[in-house]
Amino acid sequence: MTRRYLAANWKMNVPTEGIGPYLQAIAAWEDTPEVEIVIAPPSLYLSELSTQVTRHSRHVHVAGQNCWDEPNGAFTGEISAPMLATCGASHVIVGHSERRTIFGEADDLLGRKIRMALANELVPIFCIGEDAAARESGATERVLENQVRGALSGFDEAGLSILVAYEPVWAIGTGKNASPETVDEAHEFISRLLTEVLGAPVPILYGGSVTPENAEDLAKVSSVDGFLVGGASLTSGKLEAIHRALSASQ
Ligand code: PGA
């Protein structure tokens, strides 16, 4: 049975039902150890979440949404990988499209963040994806290749503990998810590229308007190793339906 991943990116939100009830609901789901659940709250809630998760559920992990590329120092407003680890995080999202576009994070910085995460035994969830203009002009593969090579060149260790999330920017928060065929085509391309760059295949998650309605079809795509879910992850019931779709497609 292959391992699959369900990552919940709360962004700058908390579930409306409250953190405690949300985690209790997750703890009551059917136990499916082959699906690793990773929750990325705003950093302020990391410690609270880590403590509650440890108490409630063994297959739930906690992630930072971002980290800086230095362990400490004069970087007002930032949080470091060692700090995330101290708060109980085991993963960190790096290079989310909102970090790239709103905060101007470039590939070389993202590569350094990934190194810092790995040095602190955090699993990076490295996000890549093309915007609408790139897709429409046929530049998708070129953009994905630049993002992968720009951040990961020089990481030649096979078996590196890293997850990649393919998140087409035009599908994030728009309700326009990529079709299963589009996702499969992109994942196959990324998989070949990662094997070339890192010397080994890496699990690839899909993200971009994943909902209970489309999760079943997307989960059936053999190149999809899991999901990175934003909006729908803010309600435990929706996340549960997506989790069920992933578990059923094993
Ligand atoms: P979405 O967000 O599911 O709301 O589209 C996904 C993401 O940004 O990770």
Coordinates of C-alpha atoms in Angstrom, one line a residue, residues 1 4 30-32 34-35 219 240-250:
M1 CA 0.0 0.0 0.0
R4 CA -0.5 9.1 0.7
E30 CA -11.3 5.9 10.7
D31 CA -7.7 5.0 11.4
T32 CA -5.9 4.9 8.1
E34 CA -1.3 4.9 5.1
V35 CA -2.6 8.4 4.8
A219 CA -7.4 10.8 -6.0
E240 CA -12.8 14.2 6.1
A241 CA -14.6 13.6 2.8
I242 CA -11.3 14.4 1.0
H243 CA -9.5 12.0 3.3
R244 CA -12.0 9.3 2.6
A245 CA -11.5 9.8 -1.2
L246 CA -7.7 9.4 -0.7
S247 CA -8.0 6.3 1.5
A248 CA -10.5 4.7 -0.9
S249 CA -8.2 5.1 -3.9
Q250 CA -5.4 3.1 -2.3

